[in-house]
Amino acid sequence: MDASAFHEATTHLQISTVKGFFLQDEDSTDPATFDYTTTNFGLIDQRYDSDDDRMQSLTPFKVVYMGRHGEGFHNVAQDFYGTEAWDCYWAKLNGNDTSTWFDAHLTSTGIAQAQVANSFWAREIQEQHIPTPQAYFVSPLHRCLETANVTFSGLDLPSDRPFAPTIKETPSSAVLSNALSQLLREALGIHTCDRRSPLHTIRALFPSYAIEPGFSDPDPLWVPDLRESNSARVVRMKKLLDDVFALTTPTLRPGERREANGEGEVEGTGGESTFISLSSHSGAISCILTAIGHRPFPLRTGAVIPVLVRVERVQGEEPTPSVEPWRPAPECTIDPTAKPIPAGR
């Protein structure tokens, strides 16, 4: 192996949160009361210098808009039965006598939440001239596909930034050599709400969405008896970010070099995406935040937060994280079929 090949083999992407721009980065902001629609996406009200030294360096910066899907029928069922009964019993089923939550669809409330996001984006585009996403990635689960469609359809987007989402399930073979898949999904296993529909169903319902190569018709990774651990999901989300940033920034791919002109700009990087949209799930977004060193910031259904991140290719192998094994569903310590007691009684 020559020296250049060794160098390429021992580098990895280092991704970190850049604080000082958004309220959601600050420990003083309460996620329970935070409202992205009344705080301009949480942008801190201060003077911003377009010549910020951090943005003039060769290090790529990305703004990642992370949107949680609107309320789904599984959310309603979990609230109705309670988390203990849901996790040990009801989440294993496709539904009950009145509702179906296999690959859960949005409720009317969930659709309304996505419409709120659409109206907010429209206002931000018109009044604030907000930079819109240049690349859109969506979980293959129906509630995210539907949320993204309602949120971004009909907006006055720039002609060079259309809503052209990619369903993110498999990594780009040109970037990642391993066969890791299901990148942008919620935790895998046991819960039927997190088992996706066949590809032919997705194509029929969302024909304009781009499907990545290698996307199989049946769901290849969902299993009925084990649930992905949180630490395993953090590793999966880091792989997602590695893939997305390499896809949207060719200069970050292994083996490619970056050269700057005299004005501090990178030559030959046309088509790179600085503003990226991820439409996903509460657990997935939580693990993305962990992977980038962000504070915990749980999102309500339908909520959106942007985060500014620094992305660097650094020398050395990526540290090997400690990953817990997947686990079976918890044993029921209550009768999960007993009629729930209404709140307040």
Coordinates of C-alpha atoms in Angstrom, one line a residue:
M1 CA 0.0 0.0 0.0
D2 CA 1.5 3.4 -1.0
A3 CA 1.5 6.4 1.3
S4 CA -1.5 8.1 -0.3
A5 CA -3.6 5.0 0.0
F6 CA -2.7 4.6 3.6
H7 CA -3.7 8.3 4.2
E8 CA -7.1 7.8 2.6
A9 CA -7.7 4.6 4.6
T10 CA -7.0 6.3 7.9
T11 CA -9.2 9.4 7.7
H12 CA -12.8 9.9 8.8
L13 CA -15.4 12.7 9.0
Q14 CA -15.6 14.6 12.3
I15 CA -18.9 16.4 12.7
S16 CA -19.6 18.9 15.5
T17 CA -22.3 21.4 16.5
V18 CA -21.4 25.1 16.1
K19 CA -23.0 27.0 18.9
G20 CA -24.0 30.6 19.1
F21 CA -26.5 30.8 16.3
F22 CA -29.7 28.9 17.5
L23 CA -31.6 28.9 20.7
Q24 CA -32.0 25.1 20.6
D25 CA -28.2 24.9 21.1
E26 CA -28.4 26.7 24.4
D27 CA -28.9 24.9 27.7
S28 CA -31.2 27.7 28.8
T29 CA -33.8 26.9 26.1
D30 CA -36.6 24.6 27.3
P31 CA -37.5 22.1 24.6
A32 CA -41.0 21.6 26.2
T33 CA -41.9 25.3 25.5
F34 CA -39.8 26.0 22.4
D35 CA -41.9 26.8 19.3
Y36 CA -39.9 27.0 16.0
T37 CA -42.7 29.0 14.3
T38 CA -42.5 32.0 16.8
T39 CA -38.7 32.1 17.1
N40 CA -37.7 32.2 13.5
F41 CA -36.4 28.6 13.6
G42 CA -34.7 29.5 16.9
L43 CA -32.3 31.9 15.2
I44 CA -30.7 34.0 18.0
D45 CA -31.6 37.7 17.5
Q46 CA -28.2 39.3 17.1
R47 CA -26.1 40.9 14.4
Y48 CA -24.5 38.4 12.0
D49 CA -21.3 39.3 10.2
S50 CA -21.3 37.8 6.7
D51 CA -17.5 37.8 7.0
D52 CA -17.5 35.5 10.1
D53 CA -14.1 33.9 10.2
R54 CA -15.6 30.5 10.8
M55 CA -17.5 30.6 7.5
Q56 CA -14.4 31.8 5.6
S57 CA -12.2 28.9 6.4
L58 CA -11.9 25.8 4.1
T59 CA -13.8 23.7 6.6
P60 CA -17.3 23.0 5.3
F61 CA -20.2 24.2 7.3
K62 CA -23.7 22.8 6.9
V63 CA -27.1 23.9 8.1
V64 CA -29.2 20.8 8.7
Y65 CA -33.0 21.3 8.9
M66 CA -34.3 18.3 11.0
G67 CA -38.1 17.8 10.9
R68 CA -40.0 15.3 12.9
H69 CA -43.0 13.7 11.2
G70 CA -46.5 14.9 12.2
E71 CA -48.6 12.9 14.6
G72 CA -49.2 9.4 13.5
F73 CA -51.8 6.8 14.5
H74 CA -49.1 5.0 16.5
N75 CA -48.5 8.1 18.6
V76 CA -52.2 8.3 19.4
A77 CA -52.2 4.6 20.4
Q78 CA -49.1 4.9 22.6
D79 CA -50.7 7.9 24.4
F80 CA -53.9 5.9 24.8
Y81 CA -52.4 2.7 26.2
G82 CA -49.4 4.1 28.0
T83 CA -45.8 3.5 27.2
E84 CA -45.5 0.3 29.3
A85 CA -48.4 -1.5 27.7
W86 CA -47.4 -0.1 24.3
D87 CA -43.8 -1.4 24.5
C88 CA -44.6 -4.8 25.9
Y89 CA -47.8 -5.7 23.8
W90 CA -49.5 -3.2 21.5
A91 CA -46.5 -2.1 19.5
K92 CA -46.1 -5.7 18.3
L93 CA -49.5 -5.6 16.6
N94 CA -50.5 -4.0 13.4
G95 CA -53.4 -2.2 15.0
N96 CA -56.5 -2.6 17.1
D97 CA -60.2 -2.7 16.3
T98 CA -60.4 0.9 15.4
S99 CA -56.9 1.9 14.1
T100 CA -54.0 0.6 12.1
W101 CA -50.4 1.6 12.9
F102 CA -48.3 -0.7 10.7
D103 CA -46.1 1.8 8.9
A104 CA -48.2 4.4 10.6
H105 CA -49.9 7.1 8.5
L106 CA -50.6 10.7 9.7
T107 CA -53.7 11.5 11.7
S108 CA -55.7 14.6 10.8
T109 CA -53.7 16.4 13.5
G110 CA -50.4 15.2 11.9
I111 CA -51.5 16.6 8.5
A112 CA -52.4 19.9 10.1
Q113 CA -49.0 20.0 11.8
A114 CA -47.3 19.5 8.4
Q115 CA -49.5 22.3 7.0
V116 CA -48.3 24.6 9.8
A117 CA -44.7 23.8 8.7
N118 CA -45.6 24.6 5.1
S119 CA -47.2 27.9 6.0
F120 CA -44.2 28.8 8.1
W121 CA -41.7 27.9 5.4
A122 CA -43.8 30.0 2.9
R123 CA -43.6 33.0 5.3
E124 CA -39.9 32.6 6.0
I125 CA -39.2 32.4 2.2
Q126 CA -41.2 35.5 1.4
E127 CA -40.4 37.7 4.4
Q128 CA -37.0 36.5 5.7
H129 CA -35.6 35.2 2.4
I130 CA -34.4 32.1 4.3
P131 CA -32.0 29.8 2.5
T132 CA -34.1 26.8 1.4
P133 CA -32.7 23.3 1.4
Q134 CA -30.5 22.3 -1.6
A135 CA -30.9 18.6 -0.8
Y136 CA -33.8 16.7 0.7
F137 CA -33.6 13.3 2.4
V138 CA -36.6 11.4 3.8
S139 CA -37.1 8.3 5.9
P140 CA -38.9 5.5 3.9
L141 CA -41.6 5.3 6.5
H142 CA -45.0 6.6 5.3
R143 CA -45.5 9.2 8.0
C144 CA -42.2 10.9 7.0
L145 CA -42.9 10.7 3.3
E146 CA -46.3 12.3 3.8
T147 CA -45.0 14.9 6.2
A148 CA -42.3 16.0 3.8
N149 CA -44.8 16.1 0.9
V150 CA -47.2 18.4 2.7
T151 CA -44.5 20.5 4.2
F152 CA -42.6 21.4 1.0
S153 CA -45.1 21.1 -1.8
G154 CA -46.4 24.3 -3.3
L155 CA -43.6 26.5 -1.9
D156 CA -42.0 29.3 -3.9
L157 CA -38.7 27.5 -4.1
P158 CA -35.8 28.7 -6.3
S159 CA -35.6 27.0 -9.6
D160 CA -32.2 25.5 -8.7
R161 CA -33.5 24.2 -5.4
P162 CA -36.7 22.3 -6.1
F163 CA -38.3 19.9 -3.7
A164 CA -36.8 16.7 -5.1
P165 CA -36.4 14.3 -2.1
T166 CA -34.4 11.2 -2.0
I167 CA -35.7 8.3 0.2
K168 CA -32.8 7.5 2.4
E169 CA -32.6 3.8 3.1
T170 CA -29.2 2.6 1.6
P171 CA -25.8 4.3 1.5
S172 CA -24.2 5.4 -1.7
S173 CA -21.9 2.6 -2.9
A174 CA -19.6 5.3 -4.3
V175 CA -19.1 6.6 -0.8
L176 CA -19.5 3.8 1.7
S177 CA -18.2 0.3 1.1
N178 CA -20.3 -1.5 3.8
A179 CA -23.8 -2.6 3.3
L180 CA -25.4 -0.6 6.1
S181 CA -29.0 0.3 5.2
Q182 CA -32.1 1.8 6.7
L183 CA -30.1 4.9 7.5
L184 CA -32.8 7.5 8.2
R185 CA -35.3 5.3 9.8
E186 CA -36.6 5.0 13.3
A187 CA -35.3 2.2 15.6
L188 CA -35.5 -1.1 13.9
G189 CA -37.5 -4.1 15.1
I190 CA -40.6 -5.3 17.1
H191 CA -42.7 -2.1 16.6
T192 CA -44.8 -2.6 13.5
C193 CA -45.2 1.2 13.1
D194 CA -41.5 1.2 12.2
R195 CA -41.8 -1.6 9.6
R196 CA -41.9 0.0 6.2
S197 CA -44.3 -0.7 3.3
P198 CA -43.1 -2.5 0.2
L199 CA -41.3 -0.5 -2.4
H200 CA -44.0 -0.9 -5.0
T201 CA -46.5 0.7 -2.5
I202 CA -44.1 3.6 -1.9
R203 CA -43.6 4.2 -5.6
A204 CA -47.4 4.2 -6.2
L205 CA -48.0 6.8 -3.4
F206 CA -45.0 9.0 -3.9
P207 CA -44.0 8.6 -7.6
S208 CA -41.9 11.8 -7.7
Y209 CA -39.5 10.7 -4.9
A210 CA -36.1 9.4 -5.9
I211 CA -35.3 5.9 -4.8
E212 CA -31.7 5.0 -4.1
P213 CA -30.2 2.0 -5.8
G214 CA -30.4 -1.2 -3.7
F215 CA -33.8 -0.3 -2.2
S216 CA -35.5 -3.7 -1.9
D217 CA -39.2 -4.3 -2.3
P218 CA -39.8 -6.0 1.1
D219 CA -38.4 -4.5 4.3
P220 CA -35.1 -6.4 4.8
L221 CA -34.1 -5.4 8.3
W222 CA -37.3 -5.2 10.4
V223 CA -37.5 -8.2 12.8
P224 CA -40.4 -9.1 15.1
D225 CA -38.4 -10.2 18.2
L226 CA -35.6 -7.7 18.7
R227 CA -35.4 -3.9 19.0
E228 CA -32.3 -1.9 18.0
S229 CA -30.5 -0.4 20.9
N230 CA -30.0 3.4 21.3
S231 CA -26.2 3.1 21.0
A232 CA -26.6 1.1 17.8
R233 CA -28.9 3.8 16.4
V234 CA -26.4 6.5 17.2
V235 CA -23.8 4.7 15.1
R236 CA -26.3 4.3 12.3
M237 CA -27.1 8.0 12.4
K238 CA -23.4 8.9 12.2
K239 CA -23.1 6.7 9.1
L240 CA -26.1 8.6 7.7
L241 CA -24.4 11.9 8.2
D242 CA -21.1 10.6 6.7
D243 CA -23.0 9.5 3.7
V244 CA -25.2 12.6 3.3
F245 CA -22.3 15.0 3.7
A246 CA -20.1 13.0 1.3
L247 CA -23.0 12.9 -1.3
T248 CA -23.6 16.7 -1.0
T249 CA -19.9 17.7 -0.7
P250 CA -17.7 15.8 -3.2
T251 CA -14.6 17.3 -1.6
L252 CA -15.3 15.4 1.6
R253 CA -15.1 12.0 -0.1
P254 CA -12.1 9.9 0.7
G255 CA -9.1 10.6 -1.6
E256 CA -10.4 13.9 -3.0
R257 CA -8.3 17.0 -2.3
R258 CA -9.5 20.6 -1.7
E259 CA -7.6 23.6 -3.1
A260 CA -8.5 27.2 -2.4
N261 CA -8.1 30.2 -4.6
G262 CA -6.7 33.5 -3.5
E263 CA -10.0 34.6 -2.0
G264 CA -10.4 31.7 0.4
E265 CA -13.0 29.9 -1.8
V266 CA -12.8 26.3 -2.8
E267 CA -12.3 25.7 -6.5
G268 CA -14.2 23.1 -8.4
T269 CA -16.9 22.5 -5.8
G270 CA -20.0 23.5 -7.8
G271 CA -23.2 21.7 -6.9
E272 CA -22.3 21.3 -3.2
S273 CA -25.2 21.6 -0.8
T274 CA -24.8 23.7 2.3
F275 CA -28.5 23.6 3.4
I276 CA -29.9 20.1 3.9
S277 CA -33.3 18.8 4.9
L278 CA -33.8 15.5 6.9
S279 CA -37.4 14.4 7.4
S280 CA -37.3 11.7 10.1
H281 CA -38.4 10.6 13.5
S282 CA -38.0 11.6 17.2
G283 CA -35.6 8.8 18.1
A284 CA -33.6 9.2 14.9
I285 CA -33.2 12.9 15.4
S286 CA -32.3 12.4 19.0
C287 CA -29.5 10.1 17.9
I288 CA -28.3 12.5 15.2
L289 CA -28.0 15.2 17.9
T290 CA -26.0 12.8 20.0
A291 CA -23.7 12.0 17.1
I292 CA -22.9 15.7 16.5
G293 CA -22.4 16.6 20.2
H294 CA -25.6 18.6 20.4
R295 CA -27.5 18.9 23.7
P296 CA -30.6 16.7 24.0
F297 CA -33.5 18.5 22.4
P298 CA -36.7 16.3 22.0
L299 CA -39.0 17.5 19.2
R300 CA -42.8 17.5 19.4
T301 CA -44.6 15.9 16.4
G302 CA -44.3 18.1 13.4
A303 CA -41.6 20.3 14.8
V304 CA -38.5 21.4 12.9
I305 CA -35.1 22.7 14.1
P306 CA -32.0 23.7 12.1
V307 CA -28.5 23.0 13.5
L308 CA -25.2 24.4 12.2
V309 CA -22.5 21.8 12.0
R310 CA -18.8 21.8 11.1
V311 CA -17.7 18.9 8.9
E312 CA -14.0 18.0 8.7
R313 CA -12.1 15.1 7.3
V314 CA -9.4 14.3 9.8
Q315 CA -6.6 11.9 10.0
G316 CA -6.8 8.7 11.9
E317 CA -9.4 6.0 12.3
E318 CA -12.7 6.8 13.7
P319 CA -13.0 5.8 17.4
T320 CA -14.9 2.6 17.9
P321 CA -18.0 3.3 19.9
S322 CA -19.5 0.9 22.5
V323 CA -22.6 -0.6 21.0
E324 CA -25.2 -2.4 23.1
P325 CA -26.9 -5.5 21.5
W326 CA -30.5 -5.4 20.3
R327 CA -33.0 -6.4 22.9
P328 CA -36.3 -8.2 23.0
A329 CA -39.5 -6.5 24.0
P330 CA -39.9 -6.0 27.8
E331 CA -42.1 -8.4 29.7
C332 CA -45.5 -7.0 30.6
T333 CA -45.9 -6.4 34.3
I334 CA -49.5 -5.2 33.9
D335 CA -52.5 -6.4 31.9
P336 CA -51.9 -4.5 28.6
T337 CA -55.5 -5.2 27.4
A338 CA -57.1 -3.7 30.4
K339 CA -59.1 -0.6 29.6
P340 CA -56.8 2.5 30.2
I341 CA -57.8 4.8 33.0
P342 CA -58.5 8.3 31.7
A343 CA -56.0 11.0 32.9
G344 CA -57.0 12.8 36.1
R345 CA -58.7 9.8 37.6

